[in-house]
């Protein structure tokens, strides 16, 4: 079956679960899944009930699609995602983005937990992704191109939509939430980086580092979605602090910023058609 048909089948299953027809989707990163609990009139569909959907194995990712209202507007939220380090191909990692596109999504917000490289990005800071560096060694568009999904050679000059970034900055300003803009470097994981790798990343122009987002972002651009990326800086990257890195720290910090993160996403969802 083509990706196009698989995405259509996934979207058809989702459409049967709800009469809401969202144009905005949010992918929730590690420790950030609680945001979906704030949806009103919501339904949830476990990924394993959606045809062709990859199922996340990461313990901090719950693995369901939630559709409901936020700020009065229909929104789809992915609670959990799959990663290259779970053994999935870039193709699988990108599939949910294609299914969301088939569902009618036009705006996608990708969120993640990330390690701070830039000294301004201390744990608990929110970062607006200005651009990314894909150092995973993978790309979801490798292989024959299906022109129904997008072009063979998509332009990547502005992956993260300028108008949406303006909106995010404006919402943050009104809320009094600090939002630092920076470059996200995506690596495959699952080991955290070495201090030498972090020095390399800094030299290459990265402000934060993580194990997700870039593959989905490429698929989203390919599909013509307008994209926004937000990182929660959960820890100083390797070698920049005293502590050893752990998933527990990532999840704890993500939980600590829940209030600001929720307000920011809500404000963005509310403001999105004026973007
Ligand atoms: N490195 C990679 N991925 C991460 C980190 C990190 O320091 N923190 C959260 N996700």
JSON list of C-alpha atoms in Angstrom, two decimals, residues 22-184:
[
{"chain": "A", "resi": 22, "resn": "UNK", "atom": "CA", "xyz": [-9.09, 20.00, 13.61]},
{"chain": "A", "resi": 23, "resn": "UNK", "atom": "CA", "xyz": [-6.73, 22.06, 11.44]},
{"chain": "A", "resi": 24, "resn": "UNK", "atom": "CA", "xyz": [-4.16, 22.35, 14.22]},
{"chain": "A", "resi": 25, "resn": "UNK", "atom": "CA", "xyz": [-2.14, 19.47, 15.67]},
{"chain": "A", "resi": 26, "resn": "UNK", "atom": "CA", "xyz": [0.37, 19.44, 18.52]},
{"chain": "A", "resi": 27, "resn": "UNK", "atom": "CA", "xyz": [2.93, 16.67, 19.07]},
{"chain": "A", "resi": 28, "resn": "UNK", "atom": "CA", "xyz": [3.75, 16.48, 22.78]},
{"chain": "A", "resi": 29, "resn": "UNK", "atom": "CA", "xyz": [7.30, 15.60, 23.76]},
{"chain": "A", "resi": 30, "resn": "UNK", "atom": "CA", "xyz": [8.78, 13.74, 26.73]},
{"chain": "A", "resi": 31, "resn": "UNK", "atom": "CA", "xyz": [7.04, 14.61, 29.98]},
{"chain": "A", "resi": 32, "resn": "UNK", "atom": "CA", "xyz": [4.66, 17.03, 28.23]},
{"chain": "A", "resi": 33, "resn": "UNK", "atom": "CA", "xyz": [1.73, 14.69, 27.56]},
{"chain": "A", "resi": 34, "resn": "UNK", "atom": "CA", "xyz": [-0.39, 16.09, 30.40]},
{"chain": "A", "resi": 35, "resn": "UNK", "atom": "CA", "xyz": [-1.38, 18.98, 28.15]},
{"chain": "A", "resi": 36, "resn": "UNK", "atom": "CA", "xyz": [-3.86, 16.69, 26.39]},
{"chain": "A", "resi": 37, "resn": "UNK", "atom": "CA", "xyz": [-5.79, 16.41, 29.69]},
{"chain": "A", "resi": 38, "resn": "UNK", "atom": "CA", "xyz": [-6.78, 20.07, 29.21]},
{"chain": "A", "resi": 39, "resn": "UNK", "atom": "CA", "xyz": [-8.74, 19.33, 26.02]},
{"chain": "A", "resi": 40, "resn": "UNK", "atom": "CA", "xyz": [-12.51, 19.75, 26.25]},
{"chain": "A", "resi": 41, "resn": "UNK", "atom": "CA", "xyz": [-15.07, 17.42, 24.67]},
{"chain": "A", "resi": 42, "resn": "UNK", "atom": "CA", "xyz": [-12.15, 15.15, 23.90]},
{"chain": "A", "resi": 43, "resn": "UNK", "atom": "CA", "xyz": [-11.84, 11.65, 22.54]},
{"chain": "A", "resi": 44, "resn": "UNK", "atom": "CA", "xyz": [-8.65, 9.60, 22.68]},
{"chain": "A", "resi": 45, "resn": "UNK", "atom": "CA", "xyz": [-7.60, 6.89, 20.25]},
{"chain": "A", "resi": 46, "resn": "UNK", "atom": "CA", "xyz": [-4.68, 4.62, 21.18]},
{"chain": "A", "resi": 47, "resn": "UNK", "atom": "CA", "xyz": [-2.10, 4.48, 18.41]},
{"chain": "A", "resi": 48, "resn": "UNK", "atom": "CA", "xyz": [-2.50, 0.73, 18.17]},
{"chain": "A", "resi": 49, "resn": "UNK", "atom": "CA", "xyz": [-6.13, 1.30, 17.06]},
{"chain": "A", "resi": 50, "resn": "UNK", "atom": "CA", "xyz": [-5.08, 3.52, 14.15]},
{"chain": "A", "resi": 51, "resn": "UNK", "atom": "CA", "xyz": [-4.09, 1.61, 10.99]},
{"chain": "A", "resi": 52, "resn": "UNK", "atom": "CA", "xyz": [-0.36, 1.83, 10.14]},
{"chain": "A", "resi": 53, "resn": "UNK", "atom": "CA", "xyz": [0.40, 4.07, 13.13]},
{"chain": "A", "resi": 54, "resn": "UNK", "atom": "CA", "xyz": [3.73, 3.26, 14.84]},
{"chain": "A", "resi": 55, "resn": "UNK", "atom": "CA", "xyz": [3.36, 2.59, 18.57]},
{"chain": "A", "resi": 56, "resn": "UNK", "atom": "CA", "xyz": [5.78, 4.33, 20.95]},
{"chain": "A", "resi": 57, "resn": "UNK", "atom": "CA", "xyz": [7.77, 2.19, 23.33]},
{"chain": "A", "resi": 58, "resn": "UNK", "atom": "CA", "xyz": [9.32, 5.06, 25.34]},
{"chain": "A", "resi": 59, "resn": "UNK", "atom": "CA", "xyz": [8.07, 4.78, 28.93]},
{"chain": "A", "resi": 60, "resn": "UNK", "atom": "CA", "xyz": [7.31, 8.52, 29.23]},
{"chain": "A", "resi": 61, "resn": "UNK", "atom": "CA", "xyz": [5.23, 8.54, 26.03]},
{"chain": "A", "resi": 62, "resn": "UNK", "atom": "CA", "xyz": [1.68, 7.33, 26.41]},
{"chain": "A", "resi": 63, "resn": "UNK", "atom": "CA", "xyz": [0.88, 6.59, 22.79]},
{"chain": "A", "resi": 64, "resn": "UNK", "atom": "CA", "xyz": [-2.51, 8.03, 21.89]},
{"chain": "A", "resi": 65, "resn": "UNK", "atom": "CA", "xyz": [-4.10, 10.65, 19.75]},
{"chain": "A", "resi": 66, "resn": "UNK", "atom": "CA", "xyz": [-6.36, 13.05, 21.65]},
{"chain": "A", "resi": 67, "resn": "UNK", "atom": "CA", "xyz": [-8.82, 15.24, 19.79]},
{"chain": "A", "resi": 68, "resn": "UNK", "atom": "CA", "xyz": [-10.80, 17.89, 21.58]},
{"chain": "A", "resi": 69, "resn": "UNK", "atom": "CA", "xyz": [-11.16, 21.64, 21.99]},
{"chain": "A", "resi": 70, "resn": "UNK", "atom": "CA", "xyz": [-8.57, 24.04, 23.28]},
{"chain": "A", "resi": 71, "resn": "UNK", "atom": "CA", "xyz": [-9.40, 27.75, 23.51]},
{"chain": "A", "resi": 72, "resn": "UNK", "atom": "CA", "xyz": [-12.68, 26.73, 21.84]},
{"chain": "A", "resi": 73, "resn": "UNK", "atom": "CA", "xyz": [-10.97, 25.36, 18.71]},
{"chain": "A", "resi": 74, "resn": "UNK", "atom": "CA", "xyz": [-10.67, 21.74, 17.63]},
{"chain": "A", "resi": 75, "resn": "UNK", "atom": "CA", "xyz": [-7.12, 20.47, 18.11]},
{"chain": "A", "resi": 76, "resn": "UNK", "atom": "CA", "xyz": [-5.44, 17.09, 17.65]},
{"chain": "A", "resi": 77, "resn": "UNK", "atom": "CA", "xyz": [-2.72, 16.19, 20.13]},
{"chain": "A", "resi": 78, "resn": "UNK", "atom": "CA", "xyz": [-0.28, 13.36, 19.81]},
{"chain": "A", "resi": 79, "resn": "UNK", "atom": "CA", "xyz": [0.54, 12.14, 23.29]},
{"chain": "A", "resi": 80, "resn": "UNK", "atom": "CA", "xyz": [3.81, 10.40, 22.58]},
{"chain": "A", "resi": 81, "resn": "UNK", "atom": "CA", "xyz": [5.70, 9.87, 19.36]},
{"chain": "A", "resi": 82, "resn": "UNK", "atom": "CA", "xyz": [8.11, 7.29, 18.04]},
{"chain": "A", "resi": 83, "resn": "UNK", "atom": "CA", "xyz": [11.83, 7.88, 17.70]},
{"chain": "A", "resi": 84, "resn": "UNK", "atom": "CA", "xyz": [14.61, 6.53, 15.52]},
{"chain": "A", "resi": 85, "resn": "UNK", "atom": "CA", "xyz": [16.28, 5.08, 18.64]},
{"chain": "A", "resi": 86, "resn": "UNK", "atom": "CA", "xyz": [13.34, 2.72, 19.16]},
{"chain": "A", "resi": 87, "resn": "UNK", "atom": "CA", "xyz": [14.38, 1.04, 15.95]},
{"chain": "A", "resi": 88, "resn": "UNK", "atom": "CA", "xyz": [11.80, 2.71, 13.73]},
{"chain": "A", "resi": 89, "resn": "UNK", "atom": "CA", "xyz": [12.84, 3.97, 10.32]},
{"chain": "A", "resi": 90, "resn": "UNK", "atom": "CA", "xyz": [12.56, 7.65, 9.44]},
{"chain": "A", "resi": 91, "resn": "UNK", "atom": "CA", "xyz": [9.67, 6.60, 7.24]},
{"chain": "A", "resi": 92, "resn": "UNK", "atom": "CA", "xyz": [7.76, 5.26, 10.27]},
{"chain": "A", "resi": 93, "resn": "UNK", "atom": "CA", "xyz": [8.64, 8.26, 12.40]},
{"chain": "A", "resi": 94, "resn": "UNK", "atom": "CA", "xyz": [7.15, 10.51, 9.70]},
{"chain": "A", "resi": 95, "resn": "UNK", "atom": "CA", "xyz": [3.96, 8.50, 9.17]},
{"chain": "A", "resi": 96, "resn": "UNK", "atom": "CA", "xyz": [1.80, 10.25, 11.81]},
{"chain": "A", "resi": 97, "resn": "UNK", "atom": "CA", "xyz": [2.56, 13.62, 10.18]},
{"chain": "A", "resi": 98, "resn": "UNK", "atom": "CA", "xyz": [1.25, 12.25, 6.89]},
{"chain": "A", "resi": 99, "resn": "UNK", "atom": "CA", "xyz": [-1.83, 10.85, 8.59]},
{"chain": "A", "resi": 100, "resn": "UNK", "atom": "CA", "xyz": [-2.48, 14.23, 10.23]},
{"chain": "A", "resi": 101, "resn": "UNK", "atom": "CA", "xyz": [-2.14, 15.92, 6.84]},
{"chain": "A", "resi": 102, "resn": "UNK", "atom": "CA", "xyz": [-4.68, 13.47, 5.41]},
{"chain": "A", "resi": 103, "resn": "UNK", "atom": "CA", "xyz": [-6.96, 14.34, 8.33]},
{"chain": "A", "resi": 104, "resn": "UNK", "atom": "CA", "xyz": [-6.94, 17.99, 7.23]},
{"chain": "A", "resi": 105, "resn": "UNK", "atom": "CA", "xyz": [-4.29, 19.40, 9.56]},
{"chain": "A", "resi": 106, "resn": "UNK", "atom": "CA", "xyz": [-2.69, 22.59, 8.20]},
{"chain": "A", "resi": 107, "resn": "UNK", "atom": "CA", "xyz": [-0.75, 23.77, 11.25]},
{"chain": "A", "resi": 108, "resn": "UNK", "atom": "CA", "xyz": [1.60, 21.54, 13.21]},
{"chain": "A", "resi": 109, "resn": "UNK", "atom": "CA", "xyz": [3.29, 22.34, 16.52]},
{"chain": "A", "resi": 110, "resn": "UNK", "atom": "CA", "xyz": [6.18, 19.98, 17.31]},
{"chain": "A", "resi": 111, "resn": "UNK", "atom": "CA", "xyz": [7.35, 20.02, 20.93]},
{"chain": "A", "resi": 112, "resn": "UNK", "atom": "CA", "xyz": [10.21, 18.22, 22.60]},
{"chain": "A", "resi": 113, "resn": "UNK", "atom": "CA", "xyz": [12.48, 18.05, 25.60]},
{"chain": "A", "resi": 114, "resn": "UNK", "atom": "CA", "xyz": [16.02, 19.11, 24.81]},
{"chain": "A", "resi": 115, "resn": "UNK", "atom": "CA", "xyz": [19.41, 19.70, 26.38]},
{"chain": "A", "resi": 116, "resn": "UNK", "atom": "CA", "xyz": [20.60, 23.31, 26.51]},
{"chain": "A", "resi": 117, "resn": "UNK", "atom": "CA", "xyz": [23.90, 24.14, 24.79]},
{"chain": "A", "resi": 118, "resn": "UNK", "atom": "CA", "xyz": [23.60, 27.92, 24.58]},
{"chain": "A", "resi": 119, "resn": "UNK", "atom": "CA", "xyz": [24.38, 29.34, 28.06]},
{"chain": "A", "resi": 120, "resn": "UNK", "atom": "CA", "xyz": [21.08, 31.28, 28.00]},
{"chain": "A", "resi": 121, "resn": "UNK", "atom": "CA", "xyz": [19.20, 27.98, 27.80]},
{"chain": "A", "resi": 122, "resn": "UNK", "atom": "CA", "xyz": [19.15, 26.79, 31.39]},
{"chain": "A", "resi": 123, "resn": "UNK", "atom": "CA", "xyz": [16.82, 24.02, 32.59]},
{"chain": "A", "resi": 124, "resn": "UNK", "atom": "CA", "xyz": [13.20, 25.16, 32.58]},
{"chain": "A", "resi": 125, "resn": "UNK", "atom": "CA", "xyz": [13.64, 27.63, 29.70]},
{"chain": "A", "resi": 126, "resn": "UNK", "atom": "CA", "xyz": [11.35, 27.41, 26.67]},
{"chain": "A", "resi": 127, "resn": "UNK", "atom": "CA", "xyz": [13.02, 27.64, 23.27]},
{"chain": "A", "resi": 128, "resn": "UNK", "atom": "CA", "xyz": [11.34, 28.61, 20.03]},
{"chain": "A", "resi": 129, "resn": "UNK", "atom": "CA", "xyz": [12.96, 26.58, 17.27]},
{"chain": "A", "resi": 130, "resn": "UNK", "atom": "CA", "xyz": [14.26, 29.01, 14.64]},
{"chain": "A", "resi": 131, "resn": "UNK", "atom": "CA", "xyz": [15.83, 26.31, 12.51]},
{"chain": "A", "resi": 132, "resn": "UNK", "atom": "CA", "xyz": [17.26, 22.83, 12.84]},
{"chain": "A", "resi": 133, "resn": "UNK", "atom": "CA", "xyz": [20.29, 20.73, 11.97]},
{"chain": "A", "resi": 134, "resn": "UNK", "atom": "CA", "xyz": [19.44, 17.14, 11.08]},
{"chain": "A", "resi": 135, "resn": "UNK", "atom": "CA", "xyz": [22.40, 15.05, 12.23]},
{"chain": "A", "resi": 136, "resn": "UNK", "atom": "CA", "xyz": [20.45, 11.83, 12.64]},
{"chain": "A", "resi": 137, "resn": "UNK", "atom": "CA", "xyz": [21.84, 10.50, 9.37]},
{"chain": "A", "resi": 138, "resn": "UNK", "atom": "CA", "xyz": [18.26, 9.77, 8.28]},
{"chain": "A", "resi": 139, "resn": "UNK", "atom": "CA", "xyz": [15.67, 11.48, 6.12]},
{"chain": "A", "resi": 140, "resn": "UNK", "atom": "CA", "xyz": [12.03, 10.39, 5.76]},
{"chain": "A", "resi": 141, "resn": "UNK", "atom": "CA", "xyz": [11.94, 11.37, 2.08]},
{"chain": "A", "resi": 142, "resn": "UNK", "atom": "CA", "xyz": [14.55, 8.84, 0.96]},
{"chain": "A", "resi": 143, "resn": "UNK", "atom": "CA", "xyz": [13.10, 6.47, -1.61]},
{"chain": "A", "resi": 144, "resn": "UNK", "atom": "CA", "xyz": [10.68, 7.00, -4.49]},
{"chain": "A", "resi": 145, "resn": "UNK", "atom": "CA", "xyz": [8.73, 10.24, -4.12]},
{"chain": "A", "resi": 146, "resn": "UNK", "atom": "CA", "xyz": [4.95, 10.18, -4.13]},
{"chain": "A", "resi": 147, "resn": "UNK", "atom": "CA", "xyz": [4.00, 13.54, -5.65]},
{"chain": "A", "resi": 148, "resn": "UNK", "atom": "CA", "xyz": [0.62, 13.39, -3.87]},
{"chain": "A", "resi": 149, "resn": "UNK", "atom": "CA", "xyz": [2.50, 13.71, -0.55]},
{"chain": "A", "resi": 150, "resn": "UNK", "atom": "CA", "xyz": [4.83, 16.50, -1.64]},
{"chain": "A", "resi": 151, "resn": "UNK", "atom": "CA", "xyz": [7.66, 17.47, -4.01]},
{"chain": "A", "resi": 152, "resn": "UNK", "atom": "CA", "xyz": [10.83, 15.44, -4.64]},
{"chain": "A", "resi": 153, "resn": "UNK", "atom": "CA", "xyz": [13.16, 18.22, -3.43]},
{"chain": "A", "resi": 154, "resn": "UNK", "atom": "CA", "xyz": [11.30, 20.33, -0.87]},
{"chain": "A", "resi": 155, "resn": "UNK", "atom": "CA", "xyz": [12.74, 23.73, -0.02]},
{"chain": "A", "resi": 156, "resn": "UNK", "atom": "CA", "xyz": [13.99, 23.95, 3.58]},
{"chain": "A", "resi": 157, "resn": "UNK", "atom": "CA", "xyz": [14.80, 27.66, 3.73]},
{"chain": "A", "resi": 158, "resn": "UNK", "atom": "CA", "xyz": [12.02, 28.33, 6.24]},
{"chain": "A", "resi": 159, "resn": "UNK", "atom": "CA", "xyz": [11.03, 25.09, 7.94]},
{"chain": "A", "resi": 160, "resn": "UNK", "atom": "CA", "xyz": [9.61, 26.83, 11.02]},
{"chain": "A", "resi": 161, "resn": "UNK", "atom": "CA", "xyz": [6.99, 29.29, 9.79]},
{"chain": "A", "resi": 162, "resn": "UNK", "atom": "CA", "xyz": [7.91, 32.94, 10.27]},
{"chain": "A", "resi": 163, "resn": "UNK", "atom": "CA", "xyz": [4.38, 34.14, 11.01]},
{"chain": "A", "resi": 164, "resn": "UNK", "atom": "CA", "xyz": [3.85, 31.37, 13.59]},
{"chain": "A", "resi": 165, "resn": "UNK", "atom": "CA", "xyz": [7.14, 32.26, 15.25]},
{"chain": "A", "resi": 166, "resn": "UNK", "atom": "CA", "xyz": [6.04, 35.90, 15.42]},
{"chain": "A", "resi": 167, "resn": "UNK", "atom": "CA", "xyz": [2.80, 34.73, 17.00]},
{"chain": "A", "resi": 168, "resn": "UNK", "atom": "CA", "xyz": [4.63, 32.56, 19.56]},
{"chain": "A", "resi": 169, "resn": "UNK", "atom": "CA", "xyz": [6.90, 35.46, 20.55]},
{"chain": "A", "resi": 170, "resn": "UNK", "atom": "CA", "xyz": [3.90, 37.77, 20.89]},
{"chain": "A", "resi": 171, "resn": "UNK", "atom": "CA", "xyz": [1.97, 35.27, 23.04]},
{"chain": "A", "resi": 172, "resn": "UNK", "atom": "CA", "xyz": [5.03, 34.74, 25.25]},
{"chain": "A", "resi": 173, "resn": "UNK", "atom": "CA", "xyz": [5.45, 38.50, 25.68]},
{"chain": "A", "resi": 174, "resn": "UNK", "atom": "CA", "xyz": [1.82, 38.96, 26.76]},
{"chain": "A", "resi": 175, "resn": "UNK", "atom": "CA", "xyz": [2.13, 36.05, 29.21]},
{"chain": "A", "resi": 176, "resn": "UNK", "atom": "CA", "xyz": [5.47, 37.26, 30.54]},
{"chain": "A", "resi": 177, "resn": "UNK", "atom": "CA", "xyz": [7.04, 33.90, 29.64]},
{"chain": "A", "resi": 178, "resn": "UNK", "atom": "CA", "xyz": [10.68, 33.94, 28.53]},
{"chain": "A", "resi": 179, "resn": "UNK", "atom": "CA", "xyz": [11.03, 32.39, 25.08]},
{"chain": "A", "resi": 180, "resn": "UNK", "atom": "CA", "xyz": [14.55, 32.18, 23.66]},
{"chain": "A", "resi": 181, "resn": "UNK", "atom": "CA", "xyz": [14.91, 31.50, 19.94]},
{"chain": "A", "resi": 182, "resn": "UNK", "atom": "CA", "xyz": [17.51, 28.97, 18.84]},
{"chain": "A", "resi": 183, "resn": "UNK", "atom": "CA", "xyz": [18.69, 26.20, 16.57]},
{"chain": "A", "resi": 184, "resn": "UNK", "atom": "CA", "xyz": [17.77, 22.60, 17.47]}
]
